[in-house]
Tab-separated table of C-alpha atoms in Angstrom:
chain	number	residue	atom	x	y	z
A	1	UNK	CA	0.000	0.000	0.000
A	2	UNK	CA	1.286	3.186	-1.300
A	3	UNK	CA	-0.047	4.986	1.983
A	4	UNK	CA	-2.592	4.846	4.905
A	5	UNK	CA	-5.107	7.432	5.702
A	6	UNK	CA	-4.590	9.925	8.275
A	7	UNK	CA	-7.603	9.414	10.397
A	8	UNK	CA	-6.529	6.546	12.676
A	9	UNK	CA	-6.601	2.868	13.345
A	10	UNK	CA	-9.615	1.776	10.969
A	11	UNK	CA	-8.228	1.692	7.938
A	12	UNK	CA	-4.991	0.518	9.197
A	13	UNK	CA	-6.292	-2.020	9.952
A	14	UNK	CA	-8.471	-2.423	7.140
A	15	UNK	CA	-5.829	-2.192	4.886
A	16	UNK	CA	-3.517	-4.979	6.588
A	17	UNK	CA	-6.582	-7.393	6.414
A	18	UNK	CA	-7.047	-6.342	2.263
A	19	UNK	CA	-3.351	-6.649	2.025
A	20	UNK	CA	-3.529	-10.359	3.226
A	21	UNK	CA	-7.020	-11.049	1.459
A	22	UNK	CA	-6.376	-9.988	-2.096
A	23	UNK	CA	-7.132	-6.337	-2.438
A	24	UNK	CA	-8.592	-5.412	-5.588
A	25	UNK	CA	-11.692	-5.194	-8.471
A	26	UNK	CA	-14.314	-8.796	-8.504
A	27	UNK	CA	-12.808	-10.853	-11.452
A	28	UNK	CA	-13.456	-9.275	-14.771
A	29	UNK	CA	-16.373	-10.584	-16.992
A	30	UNK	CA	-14.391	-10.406	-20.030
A	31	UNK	CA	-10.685	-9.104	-20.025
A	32	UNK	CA	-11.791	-5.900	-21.096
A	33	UNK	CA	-14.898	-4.733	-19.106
A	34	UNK	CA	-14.778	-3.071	-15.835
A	35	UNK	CA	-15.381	-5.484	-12.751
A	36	UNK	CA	-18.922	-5.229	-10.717
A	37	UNK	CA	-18.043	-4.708	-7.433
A	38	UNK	CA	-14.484	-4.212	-5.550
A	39	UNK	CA	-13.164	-7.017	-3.689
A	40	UNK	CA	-12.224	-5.527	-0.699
A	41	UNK	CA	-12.865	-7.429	2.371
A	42	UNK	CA	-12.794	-6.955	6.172
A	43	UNK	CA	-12.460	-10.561	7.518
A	44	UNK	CA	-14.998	-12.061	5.628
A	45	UNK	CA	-17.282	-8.938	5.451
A	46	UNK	CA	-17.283	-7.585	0.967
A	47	UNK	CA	-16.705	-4.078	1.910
A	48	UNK	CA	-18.291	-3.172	-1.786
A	49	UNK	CA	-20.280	-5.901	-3.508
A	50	UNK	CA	-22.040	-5.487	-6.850
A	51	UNK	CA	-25.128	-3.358	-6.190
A	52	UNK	CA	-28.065	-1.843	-7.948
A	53	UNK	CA	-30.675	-3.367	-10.242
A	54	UNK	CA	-28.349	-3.241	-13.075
A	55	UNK	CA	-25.248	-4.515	-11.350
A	56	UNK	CA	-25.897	-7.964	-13.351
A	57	UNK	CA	-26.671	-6.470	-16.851
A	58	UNK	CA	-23.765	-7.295	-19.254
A	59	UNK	CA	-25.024	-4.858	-21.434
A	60	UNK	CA	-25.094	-1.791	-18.492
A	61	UNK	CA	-21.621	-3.071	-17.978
A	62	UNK	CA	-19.904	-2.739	-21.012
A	63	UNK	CA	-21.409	0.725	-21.499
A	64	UNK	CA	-20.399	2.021	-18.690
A	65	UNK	CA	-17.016	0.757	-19.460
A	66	UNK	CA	-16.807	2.354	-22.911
A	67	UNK	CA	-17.754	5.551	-21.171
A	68	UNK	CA	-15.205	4.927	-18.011
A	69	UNK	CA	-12.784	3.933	-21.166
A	70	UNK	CA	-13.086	7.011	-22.787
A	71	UNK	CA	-12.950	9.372	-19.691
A	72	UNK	CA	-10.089	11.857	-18.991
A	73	UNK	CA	-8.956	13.375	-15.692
A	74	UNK	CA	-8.417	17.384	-16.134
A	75	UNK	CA	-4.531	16.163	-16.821
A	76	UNK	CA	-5.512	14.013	-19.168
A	77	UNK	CA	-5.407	10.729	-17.554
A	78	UNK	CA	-7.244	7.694	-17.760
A	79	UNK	CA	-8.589	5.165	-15.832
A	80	UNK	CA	-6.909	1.691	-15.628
A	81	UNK	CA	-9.652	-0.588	-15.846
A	82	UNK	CA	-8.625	-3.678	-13.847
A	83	UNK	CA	-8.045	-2.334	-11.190
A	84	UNK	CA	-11.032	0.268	-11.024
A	85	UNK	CA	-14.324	-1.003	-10.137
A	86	UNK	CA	-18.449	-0.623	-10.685
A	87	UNK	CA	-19.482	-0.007	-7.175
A	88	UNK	CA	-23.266	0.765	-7.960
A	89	UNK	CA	-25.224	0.503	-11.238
A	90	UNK	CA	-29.088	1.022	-11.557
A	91	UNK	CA	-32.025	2.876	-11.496
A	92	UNK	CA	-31.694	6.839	-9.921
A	93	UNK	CA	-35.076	8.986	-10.089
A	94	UNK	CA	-35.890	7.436	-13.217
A	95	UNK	CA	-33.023	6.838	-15.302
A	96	UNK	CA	-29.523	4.507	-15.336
A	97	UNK	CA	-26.938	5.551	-12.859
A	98	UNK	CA	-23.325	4.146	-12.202
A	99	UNK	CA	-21.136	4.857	-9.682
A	100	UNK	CA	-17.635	3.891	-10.414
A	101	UNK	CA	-14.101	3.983	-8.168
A	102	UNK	CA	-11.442	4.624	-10.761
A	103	UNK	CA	-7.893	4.734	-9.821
A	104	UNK	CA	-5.974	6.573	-12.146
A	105	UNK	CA	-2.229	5.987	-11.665
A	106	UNK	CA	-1.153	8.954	-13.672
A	107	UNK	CA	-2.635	11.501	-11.470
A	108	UNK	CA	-2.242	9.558	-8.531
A	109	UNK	CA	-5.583	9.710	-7.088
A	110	UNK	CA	-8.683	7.801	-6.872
A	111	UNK	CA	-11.957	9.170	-8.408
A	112	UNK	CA	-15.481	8.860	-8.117
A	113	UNK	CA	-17.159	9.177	-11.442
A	114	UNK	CA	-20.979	9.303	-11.431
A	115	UNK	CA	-22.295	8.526	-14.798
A	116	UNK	CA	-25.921	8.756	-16.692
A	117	UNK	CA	-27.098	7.608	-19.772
A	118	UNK	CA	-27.360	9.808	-22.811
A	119	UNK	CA	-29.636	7.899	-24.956
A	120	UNK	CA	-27.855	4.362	-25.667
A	121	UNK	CA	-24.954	5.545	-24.509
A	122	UNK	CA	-23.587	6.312	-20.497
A	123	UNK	CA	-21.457	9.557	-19.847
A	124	UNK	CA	-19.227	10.960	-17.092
A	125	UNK	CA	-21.441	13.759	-15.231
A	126	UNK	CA	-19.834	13.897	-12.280
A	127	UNK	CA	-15.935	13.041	-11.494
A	128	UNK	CA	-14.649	13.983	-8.046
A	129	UNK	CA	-10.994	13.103	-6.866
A	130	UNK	CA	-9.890	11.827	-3.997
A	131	UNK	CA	-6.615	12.455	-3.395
A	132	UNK	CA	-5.038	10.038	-1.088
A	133	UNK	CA	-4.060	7.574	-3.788
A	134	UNK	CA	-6.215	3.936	-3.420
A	135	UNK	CA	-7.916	4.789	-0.651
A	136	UNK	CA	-11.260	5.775	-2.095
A	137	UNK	CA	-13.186	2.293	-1.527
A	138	UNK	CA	-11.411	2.470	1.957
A	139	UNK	CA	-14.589	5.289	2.723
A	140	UNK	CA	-17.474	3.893	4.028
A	141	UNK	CA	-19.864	6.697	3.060
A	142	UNK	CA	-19.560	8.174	-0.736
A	143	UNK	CA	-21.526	11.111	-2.342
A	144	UNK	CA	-24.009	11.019	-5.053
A	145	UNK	CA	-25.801	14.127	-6.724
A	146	UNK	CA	-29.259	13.860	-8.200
A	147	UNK	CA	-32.049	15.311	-9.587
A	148	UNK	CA	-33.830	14.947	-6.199
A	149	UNK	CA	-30.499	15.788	-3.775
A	150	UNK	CA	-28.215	14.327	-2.068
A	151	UNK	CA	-27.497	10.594	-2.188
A	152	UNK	CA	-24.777	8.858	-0.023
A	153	UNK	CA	-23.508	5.422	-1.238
A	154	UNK	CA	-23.030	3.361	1.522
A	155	UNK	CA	-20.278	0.510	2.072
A	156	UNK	CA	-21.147	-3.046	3.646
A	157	UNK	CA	-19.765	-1.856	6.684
A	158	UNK	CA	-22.872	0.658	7.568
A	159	UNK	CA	-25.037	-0.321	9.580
A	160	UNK	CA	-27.078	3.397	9.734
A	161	UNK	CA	-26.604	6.624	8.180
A	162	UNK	CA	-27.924	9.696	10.097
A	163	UNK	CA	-28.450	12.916	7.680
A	164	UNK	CA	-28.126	16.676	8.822
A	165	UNK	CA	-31.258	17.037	10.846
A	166	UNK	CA	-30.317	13.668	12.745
A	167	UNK	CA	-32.393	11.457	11.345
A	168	UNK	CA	-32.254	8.044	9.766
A	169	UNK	CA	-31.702	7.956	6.290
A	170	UNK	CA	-33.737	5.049	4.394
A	171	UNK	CA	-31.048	3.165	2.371
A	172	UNK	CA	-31.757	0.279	-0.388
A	173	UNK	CA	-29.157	-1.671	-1.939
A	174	UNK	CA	-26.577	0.467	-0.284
A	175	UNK	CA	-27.942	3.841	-1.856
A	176	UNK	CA	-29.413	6.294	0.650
A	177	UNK	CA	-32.736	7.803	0.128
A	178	UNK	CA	-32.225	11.733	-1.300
A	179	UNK	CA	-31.497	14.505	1.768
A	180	UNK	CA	-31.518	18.068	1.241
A	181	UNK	CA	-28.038	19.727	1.789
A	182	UNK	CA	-27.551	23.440	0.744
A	183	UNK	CA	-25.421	24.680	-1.784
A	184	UNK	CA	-22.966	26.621	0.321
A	185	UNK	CA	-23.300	25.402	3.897
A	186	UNK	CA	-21.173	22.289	5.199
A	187	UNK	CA	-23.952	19.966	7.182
A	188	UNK	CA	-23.260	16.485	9.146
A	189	UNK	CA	-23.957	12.986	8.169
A	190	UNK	CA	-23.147	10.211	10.692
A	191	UNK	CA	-22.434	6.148	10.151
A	192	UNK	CA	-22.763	3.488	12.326
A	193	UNK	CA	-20.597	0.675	11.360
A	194	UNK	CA	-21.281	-2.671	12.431
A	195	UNK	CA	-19.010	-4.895	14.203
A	196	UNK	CA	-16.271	-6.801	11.540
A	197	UNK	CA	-12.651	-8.168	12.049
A	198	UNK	CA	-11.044	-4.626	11.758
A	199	UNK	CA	-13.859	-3.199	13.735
A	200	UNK	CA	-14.229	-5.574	16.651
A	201	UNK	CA	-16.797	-3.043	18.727
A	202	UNK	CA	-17.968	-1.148	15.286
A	203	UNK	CA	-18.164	2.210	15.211
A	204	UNK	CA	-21.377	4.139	16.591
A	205	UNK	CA	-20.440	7.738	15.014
A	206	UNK	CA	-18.069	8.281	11.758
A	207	UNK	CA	-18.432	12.042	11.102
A	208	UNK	CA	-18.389	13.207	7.988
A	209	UNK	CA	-18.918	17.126	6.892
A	210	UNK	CA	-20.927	17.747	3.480
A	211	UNK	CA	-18.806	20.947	1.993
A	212	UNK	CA	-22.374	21.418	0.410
A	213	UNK	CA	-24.045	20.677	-3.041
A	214	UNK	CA	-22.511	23.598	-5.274
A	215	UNK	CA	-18.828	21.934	-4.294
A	216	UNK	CA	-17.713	21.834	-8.428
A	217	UNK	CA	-15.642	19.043	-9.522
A	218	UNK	CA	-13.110	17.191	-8.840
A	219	UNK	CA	-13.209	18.914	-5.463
A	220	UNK	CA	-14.369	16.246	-3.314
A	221	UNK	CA	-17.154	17.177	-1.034
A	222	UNK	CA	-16.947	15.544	1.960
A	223	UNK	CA	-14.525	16.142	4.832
A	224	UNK	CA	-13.737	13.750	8.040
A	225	UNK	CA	-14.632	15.098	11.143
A	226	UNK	CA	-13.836	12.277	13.849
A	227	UNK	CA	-14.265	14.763	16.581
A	228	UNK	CA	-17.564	17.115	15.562
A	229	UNK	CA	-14.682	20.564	15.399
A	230	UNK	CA	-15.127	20.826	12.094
A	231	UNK	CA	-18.905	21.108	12.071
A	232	UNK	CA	-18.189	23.920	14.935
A	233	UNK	CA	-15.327	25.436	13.131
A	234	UNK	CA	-17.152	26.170	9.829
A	235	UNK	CA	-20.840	26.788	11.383
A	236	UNK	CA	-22.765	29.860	9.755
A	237	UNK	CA	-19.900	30.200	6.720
A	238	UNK	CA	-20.362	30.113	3.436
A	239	UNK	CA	-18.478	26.622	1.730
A	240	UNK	CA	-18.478	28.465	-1.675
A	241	UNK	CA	-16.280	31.438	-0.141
A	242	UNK	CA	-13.983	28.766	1.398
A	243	UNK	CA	-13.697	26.806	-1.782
A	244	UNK	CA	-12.730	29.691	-4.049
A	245	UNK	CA	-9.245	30.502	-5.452
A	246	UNK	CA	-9.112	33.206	-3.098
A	247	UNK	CA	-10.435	31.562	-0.025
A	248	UNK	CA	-8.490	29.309	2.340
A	249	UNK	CA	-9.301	26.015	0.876
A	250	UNK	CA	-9.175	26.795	-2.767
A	251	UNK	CA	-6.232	29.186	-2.587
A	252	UNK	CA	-2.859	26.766	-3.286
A	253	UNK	CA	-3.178	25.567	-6.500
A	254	UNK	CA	-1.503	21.801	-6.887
A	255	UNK	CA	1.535	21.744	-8.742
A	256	UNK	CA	2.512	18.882	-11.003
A	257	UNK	CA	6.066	19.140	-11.557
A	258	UNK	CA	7.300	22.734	-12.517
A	259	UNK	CA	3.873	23.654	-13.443
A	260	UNK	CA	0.544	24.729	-11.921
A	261	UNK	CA	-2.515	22.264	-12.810
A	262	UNK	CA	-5.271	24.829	-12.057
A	263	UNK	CA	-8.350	21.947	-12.997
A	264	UNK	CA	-6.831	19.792	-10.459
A	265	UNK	CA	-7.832	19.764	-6.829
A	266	UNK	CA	-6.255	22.782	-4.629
A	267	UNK	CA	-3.164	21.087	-2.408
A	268	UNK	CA	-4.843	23.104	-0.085
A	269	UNK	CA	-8.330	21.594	-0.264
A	270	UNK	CA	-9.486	20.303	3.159
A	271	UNK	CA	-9.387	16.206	3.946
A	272	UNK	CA	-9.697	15.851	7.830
A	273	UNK	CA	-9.130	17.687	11.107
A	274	UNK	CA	-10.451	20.807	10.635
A	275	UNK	CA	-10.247	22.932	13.960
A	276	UNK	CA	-11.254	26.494	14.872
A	277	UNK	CA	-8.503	28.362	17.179
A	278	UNK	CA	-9.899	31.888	18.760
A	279	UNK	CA	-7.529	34.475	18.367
A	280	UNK	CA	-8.941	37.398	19.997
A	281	UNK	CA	-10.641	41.138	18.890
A	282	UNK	CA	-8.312	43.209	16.554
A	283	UNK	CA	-10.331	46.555	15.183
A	284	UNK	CA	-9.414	47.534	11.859
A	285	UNK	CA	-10.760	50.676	11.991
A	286	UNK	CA	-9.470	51.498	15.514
A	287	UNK	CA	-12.839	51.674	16.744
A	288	UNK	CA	-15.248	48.483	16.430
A	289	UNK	CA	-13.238	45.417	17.494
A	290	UNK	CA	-14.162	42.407	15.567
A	291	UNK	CA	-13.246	38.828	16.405
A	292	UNK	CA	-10.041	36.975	14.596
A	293	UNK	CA	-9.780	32.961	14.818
A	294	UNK	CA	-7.064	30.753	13.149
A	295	UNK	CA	-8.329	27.608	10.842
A	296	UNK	CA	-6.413	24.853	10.674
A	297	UNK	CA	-6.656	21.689	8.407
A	298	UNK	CA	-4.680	18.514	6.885
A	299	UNK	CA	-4.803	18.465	2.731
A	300	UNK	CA	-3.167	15.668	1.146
A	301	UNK	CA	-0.289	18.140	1.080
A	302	UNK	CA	0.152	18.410	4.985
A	303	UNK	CA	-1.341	20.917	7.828
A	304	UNK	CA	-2.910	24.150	6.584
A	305	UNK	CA	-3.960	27.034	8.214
A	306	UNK	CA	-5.757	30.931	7.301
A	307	UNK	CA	-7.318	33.222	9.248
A	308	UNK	CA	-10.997	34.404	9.489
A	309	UNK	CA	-12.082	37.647	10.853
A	310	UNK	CA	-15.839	38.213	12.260
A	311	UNK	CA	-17.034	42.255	11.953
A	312	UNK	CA	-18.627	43.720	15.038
A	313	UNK	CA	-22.388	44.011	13.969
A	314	UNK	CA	-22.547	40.654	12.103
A	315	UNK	CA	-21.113	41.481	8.955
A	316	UNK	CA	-19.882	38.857	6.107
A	317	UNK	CA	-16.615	36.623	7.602
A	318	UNK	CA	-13.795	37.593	5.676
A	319	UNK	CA	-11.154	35.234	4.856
A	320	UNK	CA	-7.596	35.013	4.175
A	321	UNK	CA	-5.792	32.499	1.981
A	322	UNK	CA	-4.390	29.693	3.197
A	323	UNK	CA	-0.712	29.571	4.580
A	324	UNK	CA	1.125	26.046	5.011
A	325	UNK	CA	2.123	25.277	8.318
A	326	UNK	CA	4.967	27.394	9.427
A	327	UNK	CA	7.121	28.232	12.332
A	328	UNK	CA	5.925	32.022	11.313
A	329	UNK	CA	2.659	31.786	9.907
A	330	UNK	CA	1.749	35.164	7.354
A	331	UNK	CA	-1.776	36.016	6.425
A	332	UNK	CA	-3.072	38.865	4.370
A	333	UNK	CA	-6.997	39.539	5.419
A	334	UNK	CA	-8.435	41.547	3.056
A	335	UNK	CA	-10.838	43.545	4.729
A	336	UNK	CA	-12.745	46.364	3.273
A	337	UNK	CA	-10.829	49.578	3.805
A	338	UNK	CA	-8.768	48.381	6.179
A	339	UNK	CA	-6.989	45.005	4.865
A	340	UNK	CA	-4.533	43.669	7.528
A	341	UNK	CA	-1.533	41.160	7.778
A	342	UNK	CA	-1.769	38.800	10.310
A	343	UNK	CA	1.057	36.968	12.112
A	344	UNK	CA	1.091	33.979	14.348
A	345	UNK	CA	3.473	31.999	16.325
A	346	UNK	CA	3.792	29.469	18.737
A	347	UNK	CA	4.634	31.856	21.903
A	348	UNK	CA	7.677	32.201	23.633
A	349	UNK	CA	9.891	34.939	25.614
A	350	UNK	CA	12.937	34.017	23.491
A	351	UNK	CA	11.199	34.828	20.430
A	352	UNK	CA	10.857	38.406	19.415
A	353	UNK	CA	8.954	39.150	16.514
A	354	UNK	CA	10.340	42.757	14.424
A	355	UNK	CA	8.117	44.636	11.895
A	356	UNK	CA	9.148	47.179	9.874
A	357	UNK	CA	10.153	50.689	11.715
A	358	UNK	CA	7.186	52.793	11.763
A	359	UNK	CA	4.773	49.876	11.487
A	360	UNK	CA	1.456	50.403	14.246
A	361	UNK	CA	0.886	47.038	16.300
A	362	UNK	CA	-3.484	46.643	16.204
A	363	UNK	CA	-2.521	43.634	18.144
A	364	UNK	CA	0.528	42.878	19.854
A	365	UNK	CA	0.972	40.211	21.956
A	366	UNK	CA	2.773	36.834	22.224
A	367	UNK	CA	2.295	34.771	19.643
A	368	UNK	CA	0.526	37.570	17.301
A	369	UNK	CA	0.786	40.057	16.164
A	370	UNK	CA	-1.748	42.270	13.586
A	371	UNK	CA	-0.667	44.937	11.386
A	372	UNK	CA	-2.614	47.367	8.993
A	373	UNK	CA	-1.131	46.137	5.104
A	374	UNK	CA	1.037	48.420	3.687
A	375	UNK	CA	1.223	49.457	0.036
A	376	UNK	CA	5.067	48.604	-0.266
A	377	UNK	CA	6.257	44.892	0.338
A	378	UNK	CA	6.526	44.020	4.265
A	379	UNK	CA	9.300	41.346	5.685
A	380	UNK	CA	8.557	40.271	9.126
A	381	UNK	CA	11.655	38.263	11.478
A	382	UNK	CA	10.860	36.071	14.079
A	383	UNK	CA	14.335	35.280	16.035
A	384	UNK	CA	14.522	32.086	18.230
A	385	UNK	CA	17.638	30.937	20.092
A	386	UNK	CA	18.057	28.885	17.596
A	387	UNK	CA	17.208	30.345	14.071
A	388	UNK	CA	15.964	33.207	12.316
A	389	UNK	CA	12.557	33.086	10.062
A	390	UNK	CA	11.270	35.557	7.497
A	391	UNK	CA	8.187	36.081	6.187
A	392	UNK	CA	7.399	39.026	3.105
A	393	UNK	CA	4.066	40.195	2.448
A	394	UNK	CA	2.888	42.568	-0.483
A	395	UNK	CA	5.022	43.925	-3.493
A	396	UNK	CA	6.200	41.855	-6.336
């Protein structure tokens, strides 16, 4: 296994049992179709068997392969067949759906690509990555659009899915009855998962956020929250603002060699552990204080972290982009009038922080420090006993 997931024991587990089993797609039914199913198991438990009415229909099969077949990632990579898998095919609100777990080696990513029929023929409508590499039919709980909302495709491991309000969700052949999630607001669904070999005592609450419905691909829309800090630490903000290029988990664009691959995923997109860190007020206008609070979050590309600042009188949040995780962390807030540059530290007495001469401290205490954003370009040192760190904000 390339690597494990970074949101403990389960699927460590899991993936030592899979490793010993036989990890991989249900035999092909002809060398060149896409296998029904995934045969992934969890003692003797199939973690994703063949489901939906059409999981058995040759002819559903092979066109859902020519469409998988023909299907390019936004780098222009495809699929590799054998070792991909149909994890659902059938009937959706009235018409043929598949849902199908395609790892794509070139990218280096799994994908979940929702296809629909288009007269004879299927098509890719919606292809979301996943970007610990393999590890997409290690979820238990998947996301599925239609025309009537939110689906969630369940593994054999779920024993009860709870939507946003709390409820039960009715699920048949593995596919959960539709549930309304909004467009820009990041809601909780909770599984209970049963009792299996990796699982000895189950699992009576895996968290999951919903980034929300308008989440555009390949951004994948759901978030782990083992805890229940990410539901606090995005509650009454708008998803879409995070998500965009200049919000915190949209902001880093991935990189693919020397080159920026702007259609890809952000490598600062949110996977797990989100957490909400109070910083304190800080008044941009010297008069109303607001609040300030740090984000912090692990991508696929390690810990991130922005800032979010709260006007006085309930105005919108504003955002900074994000920052990776540094011993001096450097945040430009853009707020109206009065943008400011934010720095934080982990606090000590043997590590000054110096701003430019003439710079006014809004905040200035250990561990941060605000500033109003100049015109020029800004370079902030933090000293330790030990070394000396720079940050530059502003300019070219």
């Amino acid at each position: 296994m390339a690597r494990s997931r970074r949101h403990g024991t389960t699927a460590t587990l899991l993936a030592l049992l899979l490793a010993v089993a036989g990890c991989g797609p249900v035999a092909d039914l002809k060398a060149d179709s896409l296998p029904v199913g995934y045969d992934s198991l969890d003692g003797k438990l199939k973690v994703w068997p063949p489901r939906g009415t059409l999981a058995g229909d040759p002819a559903a099969t092979a066109a859902v392969t020519e469409a998988v077949r023909a299907w390019r990632s936004p780098e222009d990579d495809r699929a590799h067949l054998p070792s991909s898998g149909i994890l659902w095919s059938g009937e959706v609100d009235g018409g043929p759906v598949a849902l199908v777990a395609a790892d794509v080696p070139g990218d280096g990513a799994s994908w979940l690509l929702q296809l629909t029929r288009d007269g004879d023929r299927y098509a890719v409508h919606r292809a979301s990555e996943y970007t610990d590499p393999g590890y997409l039919v290690y979820s238990d709980v998947l996301p599925v659009q239609s025309a009537e909302g939110r689906r969630y495709l369940t593994s054999g491991r779920v024993e009860r899915l709870r939507g946003p309000d709390g409820r039960d969700l009715a699920v048949t052949d593995g596919l959960s009855a539709p549930v309304r999630v909004p467009a820009c607001r990041a809601v909780t669904v909770t599984a209970t998962l049963r009792p299996t070999e990796s699982l000895p005592r189950g699992r009576a609450a895996d968290r999951l956020l919903d980034l929300g419905t308008a989440t555009t691909d390949p951004r994948y829309p759901l978030v782990r929250d083992e805890t229940g800090a990410g539901q606090r630490a995005l509650a009454g903000l708008d998803t879409c603002l995070l998500a965009g290029e200049d919000g915190p988990f949209g902001s880093i664009p991935r990189r693919i060699g020397d080159r920026y691959a702007p259609k890809s995923v952000p490598e600062s997109w949110p996977m797990e552990a989100l957490t909400v860190r109070p910083l304190g007020p800080v008044a941009p206008d010297g008069r109303k204080p607001g609040q300030l609070s740090q984000l912090t979050w692990k991508s696929d590309h390690g810990e991130m972290t922005a800032v979010l600042y709260r006007p006085a009188g309930g105005g919108p949040p504003v955002f900074s982009r994000a920052d990776r995780s540094n011993p001096l962390q450097a945040y430009v807030l853009p707020v109206p009038e009065h943008p400011l540059v934010v720095l934080t530290w982990r606090a000590g007495p043997d590590a000054p922080l110096a701003v430019p001469p003439g710079t006014p401290r809004l905040v200035d205490r250990p561990g941060l420090v605000v500033v109003p954003q100049a015109a020029n370009k800004q370079t902030f040192s933090l000293t330790s006993p030990d070394k000396t760190y720079q940050r530059s904000v502003g300019g070219r």
